Short mmCIF file of C-alpha atoms and ligand atoms in Angstrom, two decimals:
data_model
loop_
_atom_site.label_atom_id
_atom_site.label_comp_id
_atom_site.label_asym_id
_atom_site.label_seq_id
_atom_site.Cartn_x
_atom_site.Cartn_y
_atom_site.Cartn_z
CA UNK A 1 10.90 1.06 -20.16
CA UNK A 2 12.70 2.27 -17.21
CA UNK A 3 10.76 2.64 -14.01
CA UNK A 4 11.83 4.00 -10.64
CA UNK A 5 9.80 2.51 -7.76
CA UNK A 6 9.87 3.87 -4.37
CA UNK A 7 8.92 1.70 -1.41
CA UNK A 8 9.47 -1.36 -3.56
CA UNK A 9 10.67 -3.36 -0.57
CA UNK A 10 7.21 -2.96 1.11
CA UNK A 11 4.01 -4.93 0.71
CA UNK A 12 2.35 -3.21 -2.22
CA UNK A 13 5.72 -2.12 -3.67
CA UNK A 14 7.29 -5.68 -3.86
CA UNK A 15 4.13 -6.99 -5.50
CA UNK A 16 4.38 -4.23 -8.07
CA UNK A 17 8.20 -4.77 -8.66
CA UNK A 18 7.48 -8.58 -9.25
CA UNK A 19 4.90 -7.66 -11.72
CA UNK A 20 7.03 -5.12 -13.61
CA UNK A 21 10.37 -7.02 -13.53
CA UNK A 22 8.93 -10.54 -14.08
CA UNK A 23 5.57 -10.14 -16.07
CA UNK A 24 6.38 -6.91 -18.09
CA UNK A 25 10.14 -7.23 -18.47
CA UNK A 26 10.76 -3.47 -17.54
CA UNK A 27 14.05 -2.20 -16.29
CA UNK A 28 13.28 -1.33 -12.60
CA UNK A 29 15.20 0.54 -9.78
CA UNK A 30 13.77 0.02 -6.30
CA UNK A 31 14.51 2.82 -3.96
CA UNK A 32 13.71 2.04 -0.49
CA UNK A 33 15.02 3.15 2.94
CA UNK A 34 14.26 -0.31 4.50
CA UNK A 35 12.43 0.80 7.66
CA UNK A 36 11.04 -1.81 9.83
CA UNK A 37 8.32 -2.32 7.06
CA UNK A 38 10.90 -2.79 4.34
CA UNK A 39 12.21 -6.24 3.60
CA UNK A 40 14.70 -7.35 1.00
CA UNK A 41 13.37 -10.94 1.34
CA UNK A 42 10.15 -9.64 -0.16
CA UNK A 43 12.34 -9.05 -3.30
CA UNK A 44 13.89 -12.54 -3.36
CA UNK A 45 12.01 -13.48 -6.63
CA UNK A 46 13.69 -10.65 -8.53
CA UNK A 47 17.12 -11.02 -6.95
CA UNK A 48 19.95 -11.56 -9.51
CA UNK A 49 17.61 -10.46 -12.48
CA UNK A 50 19.45 -8.29 -14.81
CA UNK A 51 16.48 -5.93 -15.10
CA UNK A 52 16.30 -5.22 -11.35
CA UNK A 53 18.44 -2.99 -9.21
CA UNK A 54 17.96 -1.87 -5.54
CA UNK A 55 19.16 1.44 -3.95
CA UNK A 56 18.87 1.79 -0.29
CA UNK A 57 18.05 5.49 0.21
CA UNK A 58 15.64 7.82 1.81
CA UNK A 59 13.36 9.79 -0.26
CA UNK A 60 13.87 12.72 2.05
CA UNK A 61 17.55 12.83 0.83
CA UNK A 62 17.47 15.17 -2.19
CA UNK A 63 20.99 14.57 -3.14
CA UNK A 64 20.35 10.72 -3.17
CA UNK A 65 17.15 11.24 -5.11
CA UNK A 66 19.00 13.55 -7.65
CA UNK A 67 21.58 10.89 -8.31
CA UNK A 68 18.98 8.12 -8.69
CA UNK A 69 17.31 10.20 -11.39
CA UNK A 70 20.44 11.21 -13.09
CA UNK A 71 22.13 7.77 -13.14
CA UNK A 72 18.97 5.50 -13.68
CA UNK A 73 17.17 8.08 -16.12
CA UNK A 74 13.64 6.73 -15.47
CA UNK A 75 10.75 7.04 -17.96
CA UNK A 76 8.40 6.35 -15.20
CA UNK A 77 8.19 7.00 -11.40
CA UNK A 78 5.95 5.00 -9.28
CA UNK A 79 5.87 6.47 -5.65
CA UNK A 80 4.82 4.09 -3.00
CA UNK A 81 7.34 4.80 -0.15
CA UNK A 82 5.52 5.84 3.00
CA UNK A 83 4.87 5.27 6.53
CA UNK A 84 1.67 3.37 6.18
CA UNK A 85 0.44 1.86 9.57
CA UNK A 86 -2.56 4.08 10.93
CA UNK A 87 -1.95 2.84 14.62
CA UNK A 88 1.63 3.85 14.57
CA UNK A 89 0.55 7.42 13.32
CA UNK A 90 -1.73 7.68 16.25
CA UNK A 91 1.21 7.33 18.75
CA UNK A 92 4.08 8.97 16.72
CA UNK A 93 3.12 10.98 13.66
CA UNK A 94 6.54 12.72 13.19
CA UNK A 95 7.90 9.78 10.81
CA UNK A 96 4.63 10.04 8.86
CA UNK A 97 4.79 13.82 8.27
CA UNK A 98 8.54 13.46 7.61
CA UNK A 99 8.37 10.62 4.94
CA UNK A 100 4.83 11.13 3.46
CA UNK A 101 5.04 14.88 3.29
CA UNK A 102 8.54 16.03 3.29
CA UNK A 103 9.70 12.82 1.39
CA UNK A 104 7.09 13.31 -1.31
CA UNK A 105 7.84 16.90 -1.81
CA UNK A 106 11.67 16.14 -2.00
CA UNK A 107 10.93 13.29 -4.54
CA UNK A 108 8.70 15.76 -6.58
CA UNK A 109 11.32 18.46 -6.60
CA UNK A 110 14.12 15.83 -7.64
CA UNK A 111 11.64 14.68 -10.48
CA UNK A 112 10.98 18.26 -11.50
CA UNK A 113 14.64 19.04 -11.94
CA UNK A 114 15.30 15.79 -13.75
CA UNK A 115 12.18 16.40 -16.04
CA UNK A 116 13.42 19.92 -16.82
CA UNK A 117 16.53 18.44 -18.32
CA UNK A 118 14.80 16.03 -20.50
CA UNK A 119 14.42 16.48 -24.38
CA UNK A 120 10.97 17.02 -25.58
CA UNK A 121 10.39 13.44 -26.65
CA UNK A 122 11.63 12.15 -23.36
CA UNK A 123 9.33 14.64 -21.64
CA UNK A 124 6.36 13.33 -23.61
CA UNK A 125 7.09 9.86 -22.30
CA UNK A 126 7.74 10.70 -18.59
CA UNK A 127 5.12 9.85 -16.09
CA UNK A 128 4.94 10.11 -12.19
CA UNK A 129 2.30 8.14 -10.40
CA UNK A 130 1.71 9.27 -6.81
CA UNK A 131 0.08 6.20 -5.03
CA UNK A 132 -2.26 6.90 -2.23
CA UNK A 133 -5.14 5.63 -0.22
CA UNK A 134 -9.02 6.09 -0.01
CA UNK A 135 -8.49 6.98 3.65
CA UNK A 136 -7.97 10.52 2.56
CA UNK A 137 -11.70 10.71 2.02
CA UNK A 138 -12.55 10.15 5.56
CA UNK A 139 -15.46 7.80 6.54
CA UNK A 140 -18.72 6.71 4.96
CA UNK A 141 -21.96 6.06 6.63
CA UNK A 142 -24.01 2.82 5.82
CA UNK A 143 -24.53 3.95 2.11
CA UNK A 144 -22.59 5.49 -0.69
CA UNK A 145 -19.07 5.16 -2.22
CA UNK A 146 -16.02 7.23 -2.58
CA UNK A 147 -15.70 8.69 -6.12
CA UNK A 148 -12.58 10.66 -7.36
CA UNK A 149 -14.53 13.96 -6.51
CA UNK A 150 -15.44 13.01 -2.86
CA UNK A 151 -14.14 15.81 -0.75
CA UNK A 152 -10.87 15.03 1.31
CA UNK A 153 -11.80 14.68 5.01
CA UNK A 154 -8.84 12.77 6.72
CA UNK A 155 -9.24 11.31 10.22
CA UNK A 156 -5.81 9.90 11.29
CA UNK A 157 -2.30 11.31 11.17
CA UNK A 158 -1.49 8.80 8.47
CA UNK A 159 -4.38 9.65 6.27
CA UNK A 160 -3.80 13.47 6.86
CA UNK A 161 -0.20 12.99 5.80
CA UNK A 162 -1.26 11.14 2.72
CA UNK A 163 -3.80 13.80 1.99
CA UNK A 164 -1.05 16.39 2.17
CA UNK A 165 1.21 14.43 -0.27
CA UNK A 166 -1.61 14.01 -2.81
CA UNK A 167 -2.17 17.82 -2.78
CA UNK A 168 1.40 18.36 -3.30
CA UNK A 169 1.52 15.97 -6.26
CA UNK A 170 -1.64 17.66 -7.86
CA UNK A 171 -0.13 21.15 -7.32
CA UNK A 172 3.08 20.02 -8.93
CA UNK A 173 1.16 18.94 -11.99
CA UNK A 174 -1.00 22.12 -12.20
CA UNK A 175 1.98 24.59 -11.26
CA UNK A 176 4.88 23.04 -12.95
CA UNK A 177 2.99 21.21 -15.73
CA UNK A 178 4.51 17.96 -14.60
CA UNK A 179 2.98 14.80 -16.05
CA UNK A 180 1.57 13.53 -12.64
CA UNK A 181 -1.16 11.09 -11.95
CA UNK A 182 -2.73 10.13 -8.64
CA UNK A 183 -4.32 6.92 -7.49
CA UNK A 184 -6.31 6.20 -4.28
CA UNK A 185 -6.87 2.57 -3.44
CA UNK A 186 -8.81 0.80 -0.74
CA UNK A 187 -7.37 -1.73 1.75
CA UNK A 188 -4.95 -4.33 0.11
CA UNK A 189 -4.18 -7.84 1.39
CA UNK A 190 -1.98 -10.66 0.08
CA UNK A 191 1.53 -12.16 0.30
CA UNK A 192 4.40 -10.21 1.93
CA UNK A 193 2.13 -8.10 4.12
CA UNK A 194 3.91 -7.09 7.25
CA UNK A 195 2.02 -8.86 10.20
CA UNK A 196 0.97 -5.75 12.11
CA UNK A 197 -2.00 -5.16 9.78
CA UNK A 198 -5.33 -6.95 10.47
CA UNK A 199 -5.25 -9.72 7.89
CA UNK A 200 -1.56 -11.06 8.40
CA UNK A 201 -1.80 -10.51 12.15
CA UNK A 202 -4.93 -12.58 12.27
CA UNK A 203 -3.50 -15.44 9.94
CA UNK A 204 -0.33 -15.75 12.01
CA UNK A 205 -2.02 -15.62 15.45
CA UNK A 206 -4.61 -18.18 14.23
CA UNK A 207 -1.90 -20.46 13.03
CA UNK A 208 -0.22 -20.06 16.30
CA UNK A 209 -3.37 -20.58 18.41
CA UNK A 210 -3.05 -17.01 19.91
CA UNK A 211 -5.97 -14.55 20.60
CA UNK A 212 -7.45 -12.74 17.50
CA UNK A 213 -7.90 -9.08 18.63
CA UNK A 214 -10.62 -7.25 16.99
CA UNK A 215 -11.11 -3.43 17.37
CA UNK A 216 -14.37 -2.35 19.04
CA UNK A 217 -17.27 -4.58 17.83
CA UNK A 218 -15.70 -5.53 14.49
CA UNK A 219 -18.23 -3.60 12.69
CA UNK A 220 -15.98 -1.24 10.72
CA UNK A 221 -16.24 -1.99 6.94
CA UNK A 222 -13.26 -2.12 4.57
CA UNK A 223 -13.29 -2.59 0.82
CA UNK A 224 -10.69 -5.27 0.33
CA UNK A 225 -8.27 -5.66 -2.90
CA UNK A 226 -6.00 -8.45 -3.45
CA UNK A 227 -2.47 -6.83 -3.78
CA UNK A 228 -1.73 -8.24 -7.31
CA UNK A 229 -4.74 -6.71 -8.55
CA UNK A 230 -3.56 -3.26 -7.30
CA UNK A 231 -0.11 -3.62 -8.96
CA UNK A 232 -1.77 -4.40 -12.18
CA UNK A 233 -4.06 -1.28 -11.87
CA UNK A 234 -1.01 1.05 -11.11
CA UNK A 235 0.71 -0.18 -14.28
CA UNK A 236 -2.58 0.51 -16.22
CA UNK A 237 -2.89 3.92 -14.61
CA UNK A 238 0.55 5.14 -15.29
CA UNK A 239 0.52 3.63 -18.77
CA UNK A 240 -2.91 5.11 -19.99
CA UNK A 241 -4.22 7.35 -17.14
CA UNK A 242 -4.56 11.03 -18.14
CA UNK A 243 -2.27 13.58 -16.62
CA UNK A 244 -3.61 15.55 -13.82
CA UNK A 245 -6.51 12.91 -13.12
CA UNK A 246 -7.04 10.90 -10.02
CA UNK A 247 -8.23 7.21 -10.44
CA UNK A 248 -9.75 5.30 -7.51
CA UNK A 249 -8.81 1.72 -7.23
CA UNK A 250 -11.00 -1.00 -5.55
CA UNK A 251 -12.42 -4.38 -5.97
CA UNK A 252 -16.15 -4.09 -4.71
CA UNK A 253 -15.40 -6.19 -1.82
CA UNK A 254 -16.77 -4.65 1.30
CA UNK A 255 -16.52 -6.85 4.53
CA UNK A 256 -16.88 -6.03 8.17
CA UNK A 257 -13.88 -6.69 10.08
CA UNK A 258 -15.42 -9.22 12.18
CA UNK A 259 -16.45 -11.17 9.02
CA UNK A 260 -12.85 -10.95 7.61
CA UNK A 261 -11.53 -12.55 10.78
CA UNK A 262 -14.16 -15.21 10.82
CA UNK A 263 -13.44 -15.98 7.23
CA UNK A 264 -9.81 -16.30 8.02
CA UNK A 265 -10.53 -18.74 10.92
CA UNK A 266 -12.88 -21.04 8.62
CA UNK A 267 -10.37 -21.11 5.72
CA UNK A 268 -7.55 -22.04 8.13
CA UNK A 269 -9.69 -24.60 9.96
CA UNK A 270 -10.25 -26.20 6.40
CA UNK A 271 -6.60 -26.00 5.41
CA UNK A 272 -4.93 -26.87 8.77
CA UNK A 273 -7.35 -28.18 11.16
CA UNK A 274 -6.68 -27.50 14.82
CA UNK A 275 -8.21 -29.13 17.96
CA UNK A 276 -11.12 -26.43 18.42
CA UNK A 277 -12.57 -23.87 15.94
CA UNK A 278 -10.24 -20.85 15.63
CA UNK A 279 -13.27 -18.54 16.02
CA UNK A 280 -13.11 -19.40 19.69
CA UNK A 281 -9.83 -17.15 19.70
CA UNK A 282 -11.54 -13.95 18.82
CA UNK A 283 -11.26 -11.25 21.49
CA UNK A 284 -12.91 -7.82 21.10
CA UNK A 285 -10.50 -4.97 22.27
CA UNK A 286 -10.71 -1.26 22.77
CA UNK A 287 -11.38 0.42 19.50
CA UNK A 288 -8.77 2.64 17.65
CA UNK A 289 -9.08 6.32 18.27
CA UNK A 290 -10.75 7.96 15.41
CA UNK A 291 -11.58 4.63 13.78
CA UNK A 292 -13.40 5.38 10.55
CA UNK A 293 -16.69 3.50 10.23
CA UNK A 294 -16.68 2.48 6.49
CA UNK A 295 -14.47 2.72 3.40
CA UNK A 296 -15.89 1.65 -0.06
CA UNK A 297 -14.57 2.64 -3.43
CA UNK A 298 -16.32 3.30 -6.78
CA UNK A 299 -13.79 2.19 -9.38
CA UNK A 300 -16.06 2.91 -12.24
CA UNK A 301 -13.74 5.47 -13.75
CA UNK A 302 -10.67 3.05 -13.80
CA UNK A 303 -12.90 0.11 -15.09
CA UNK A 304 -14.52 2.12 -17.95
CA UNK A 305 -11.86 4.63 -18.92
CA UNK A 306 -8.84 2.14 -18.64
CA UNK A 307 -10.44 -1.30 -18.82
CA UNK A 308 -9.03 -2.62 -15.58
CA UNK A 309 -10.77 -5.25 -13.60
CA UNK A 310 -10.30 -7.00 -10.28
CA UNK A 311 -9.39 -10.64 -10.94
CA UNK A 312 -9.87 -11.85 -7.34
CA UNK A 313 -12.87 -11.57 -5.27
CA UNK A 314 -12.43 -11.58 -1.40
CA UNK A 315 -13.02 -15.40 -0.94
CA UNK A 316 -10.38 -16.59 -3.83
CA UNK A 317 -7.96 -13.82 -2.61
CA UNK A 318 -8.21 -14.79 1.07
CA UNK A 319 -7.75 -18.35 0.19
CA UNK A 320 -4.48 -17.76 -1.72
CA UNK A 321 -3.35 -15.45 0.98
CA UNK A 322 -3.85 -18.05 3.79
CA UNK A 323 -2.18 -20.65 1.58
CA UNK A 324 0.85 -18.26 1.07
CA UNK A 325 1.26 -17.61 4.85
CA UNK A 326 1.01 -21.47 5.56
CA UNK A 327 3.74 -22.22 2.87
CA UNK A 328 6.03 -19.15 3.56
CA UNK A 329 7.07 -19.19 7.11
CA UNK A 330 10.74 -18.64 5.98
CA UNK A 331 9.44 -15.00 5.27
CA UNK A 332 7.35 -14.15 8.38
CA UNK A 333 9.12 -15.81 11.07
CA UNK A 334 12.21 -13.65 11.16
CA UNK A 335 9.87 -10.62 11.24
CA UNK A 336 8.83 -11.49 14.90
CA UNK A 337 12.01 -9.58 15.95
CA UNK A 338 10.69 -6.53 14.35
CA UNK A 339 7.18 -6.95 15.83
CA UNK A 340 5.92 -9.38 18.25
CA UNK A 341 2.24 -8.72 18.04
CA UNK A 342 1.77 -6.07 20.77
CA UNK A 343 -1.06 -3.57 20.64
CA UNK A 344 -0.30 -0.39 18.86
CA UNK A 345 -1.96 2.93 18.69
CA UNK A 346 -3.51 3.21 22.13
CA UNK A 347 -3.57 6.67 23.71
CA UNK A 348 -2.87 6.95 27.37
CA UNK A 349 -6.01 6.61 29.72
CA UNK A 350 -7.37 9.95 31.15
CA UNK A 351 -6.61 8.62 34.64
CA UNK A 352 -2.93 8.38 33.65
CA UNK A 353 -2.60 12.16 33.02
CA UNK A 354 -0.91 14.59 35.39
CA UNK A 355 -3.10 17.43 36.88
P1 LIG B 1 4.65 -0.74 3.54
O1 LIG B 1 4.76 -0.06 4.89
O2 LIG B 1 4.47 -2.12 3.46
O3 LIG B 1 5.94 -0.20 2.76
C1 LIG B 1 6.41 1.05 2.68
C2 LIG B 1 7.74 0.86 2.19
O4 LIG B 1 8.28 2.33 2.00
C3 LIG B 1 8.73 0.22 2.90
O5 LIG B 1 9.41 -0.75 2.15
C4 LIG B 1 9.67 1.22 3.64
O6 LIG B 1 10.96 0.75 3.92
C5 LIG B 1 9.55 2.22 2.63
N1 LIG B 1 9.75 3.63 3.03
C6 LIG B 1 9.36 4.10 4.15
N2 LIG B 1 9.80 5.38 4.48
C7 LIG B 1 10.71 5.54 3.51
C8 LIG B 1 11.62 6.64 3.05
N3 LIG B 1 11.68 7.81 3.83
N4 LIG B 1 12.40 6.52 2.06
C9 LIG B 1 12.34 5.37 1.27
N5 LIG B 1 11.56 4.36 1.64
C10 LIG B 1 10.79 4.55 2.62
O7 LIG B 1 3.37 -0.01 2.73
P2 LIG B 1 2.31 -0.51 1.74
O8 LIG B 1 1.11 -1.08 2.38
O9 LIG B 1 3.16 -1.32 0.73
O10 LIG B 1 1.91 0.72 1.14
C11 LIG B 1 2.64 1.40 -0.07
C12 LIG B 1 1.83 2.67 -0.54
O11 LIG B 1 0.60 2.34 -0.92
C13 LIG B 1 1.91 3.73 0.50
O12 LIG B 1 2.02 4.98 0.05
C14 LIG B 1 0.47 3.52 1.13
O13 LIG B 1 0.05 4.70 1.61
C15 LIG B 1 -0.35 3.29 -0.10
N6 LIG B 1 -1.50 2.43 0.10
C16 LIG B 1 -1.47 1.34 0.87
C17 LIG B 1 -2.75 0.56 1.09
C18 LIG B 1 -2.69 -0.69 1.92
O14 LIG B 1 -3.76 -1.33 2.12
N7 LIG B 1 -1.57 -1.12 2.45
C19 LIG B 1 -3.92 0.96 0.53
C20 LIG B 1 -3.76 2.12 -0.35
C21 LIG B 1 -2.65 2.67 -0.50
#
């Protein structure tokens, strides 16, 4: 099995590459541009393995994508490369439209050309999995869950760009009869997570005794999934998912942001006691513009049809995650040059406007 993984040097991509190379023994080509969020150190575990290769390339570069397809000749494509941080999309959406929309379009076109050149048997084997987010569905109230038929209603430039790319992937399946499957997953957490996102930022600030910023009142709810559960789900979906279908991925682990931060504080207080309880470091800060209130995934289709189950619940997963950050400062310390923890995604105040 030969699998081309885009975005494999990122958070979820590196977990997926580890799983495919080490657990499954597949031949994997990781294609990644190595933006600020990409990190070859996240692929150290597969470094030197004969069944893993790395290609530094931009998915918007059609010639590089054609060459990757023609030389590697994948049976499967798992497309994760994206700009992924909502806050960054608020203050600068250009890269999000470029990579998430144009990049996905370019990759789909390169895949279509390659697919058209395959013999029938290889065409029958070929699959393209487009990896997306539950944020495309917009925001939920206190009740209800996102299903695969929930209408798209994205709120942020990030989720709008992912929604656009989902529509492209589905259109390429319907129009060009390409064997494409789409997955929409809830918020992930775990090792190798770039420390601009809530959970790793909180862990690292709490280790350092720094303030723990919480947006608004911390009441926004997210449905948390341990990243290795997501990696296994993606493998199951590309292996057995039905062409043209969408599969929602989630672990039924809804938590308010403030409860996530408090839980991290208590786990850290247990594992690595400090002079005062870390909860005292919590600071409520101005909310994110357009902050969705609640996300929650109904993963019944994936569970019943494909037999996938999340193995971690939030308490076991967060314990493993905190332990990983405590033991792997070699990975996160150098990232401080790329991001020092400053607030992102704040729009200028009305008083700062001209006129
Ligand atoms: P990430 O930001 O950690 O990693 C993205 C990777 O893509 C990086 O390695 C980066 O270098 C690479 N990349 C960016 N632009 C590229 C380009 N133009 N060409 C090639 N490579 C490029 O993101 P992540 O959190 O690992 O998310 C991976 C995918 O999963 C994304 O498509 C995201 O939308 C989706 N997703 C993420 C979550 C989550 O909670 N993190 C949840 C659901 C879905």
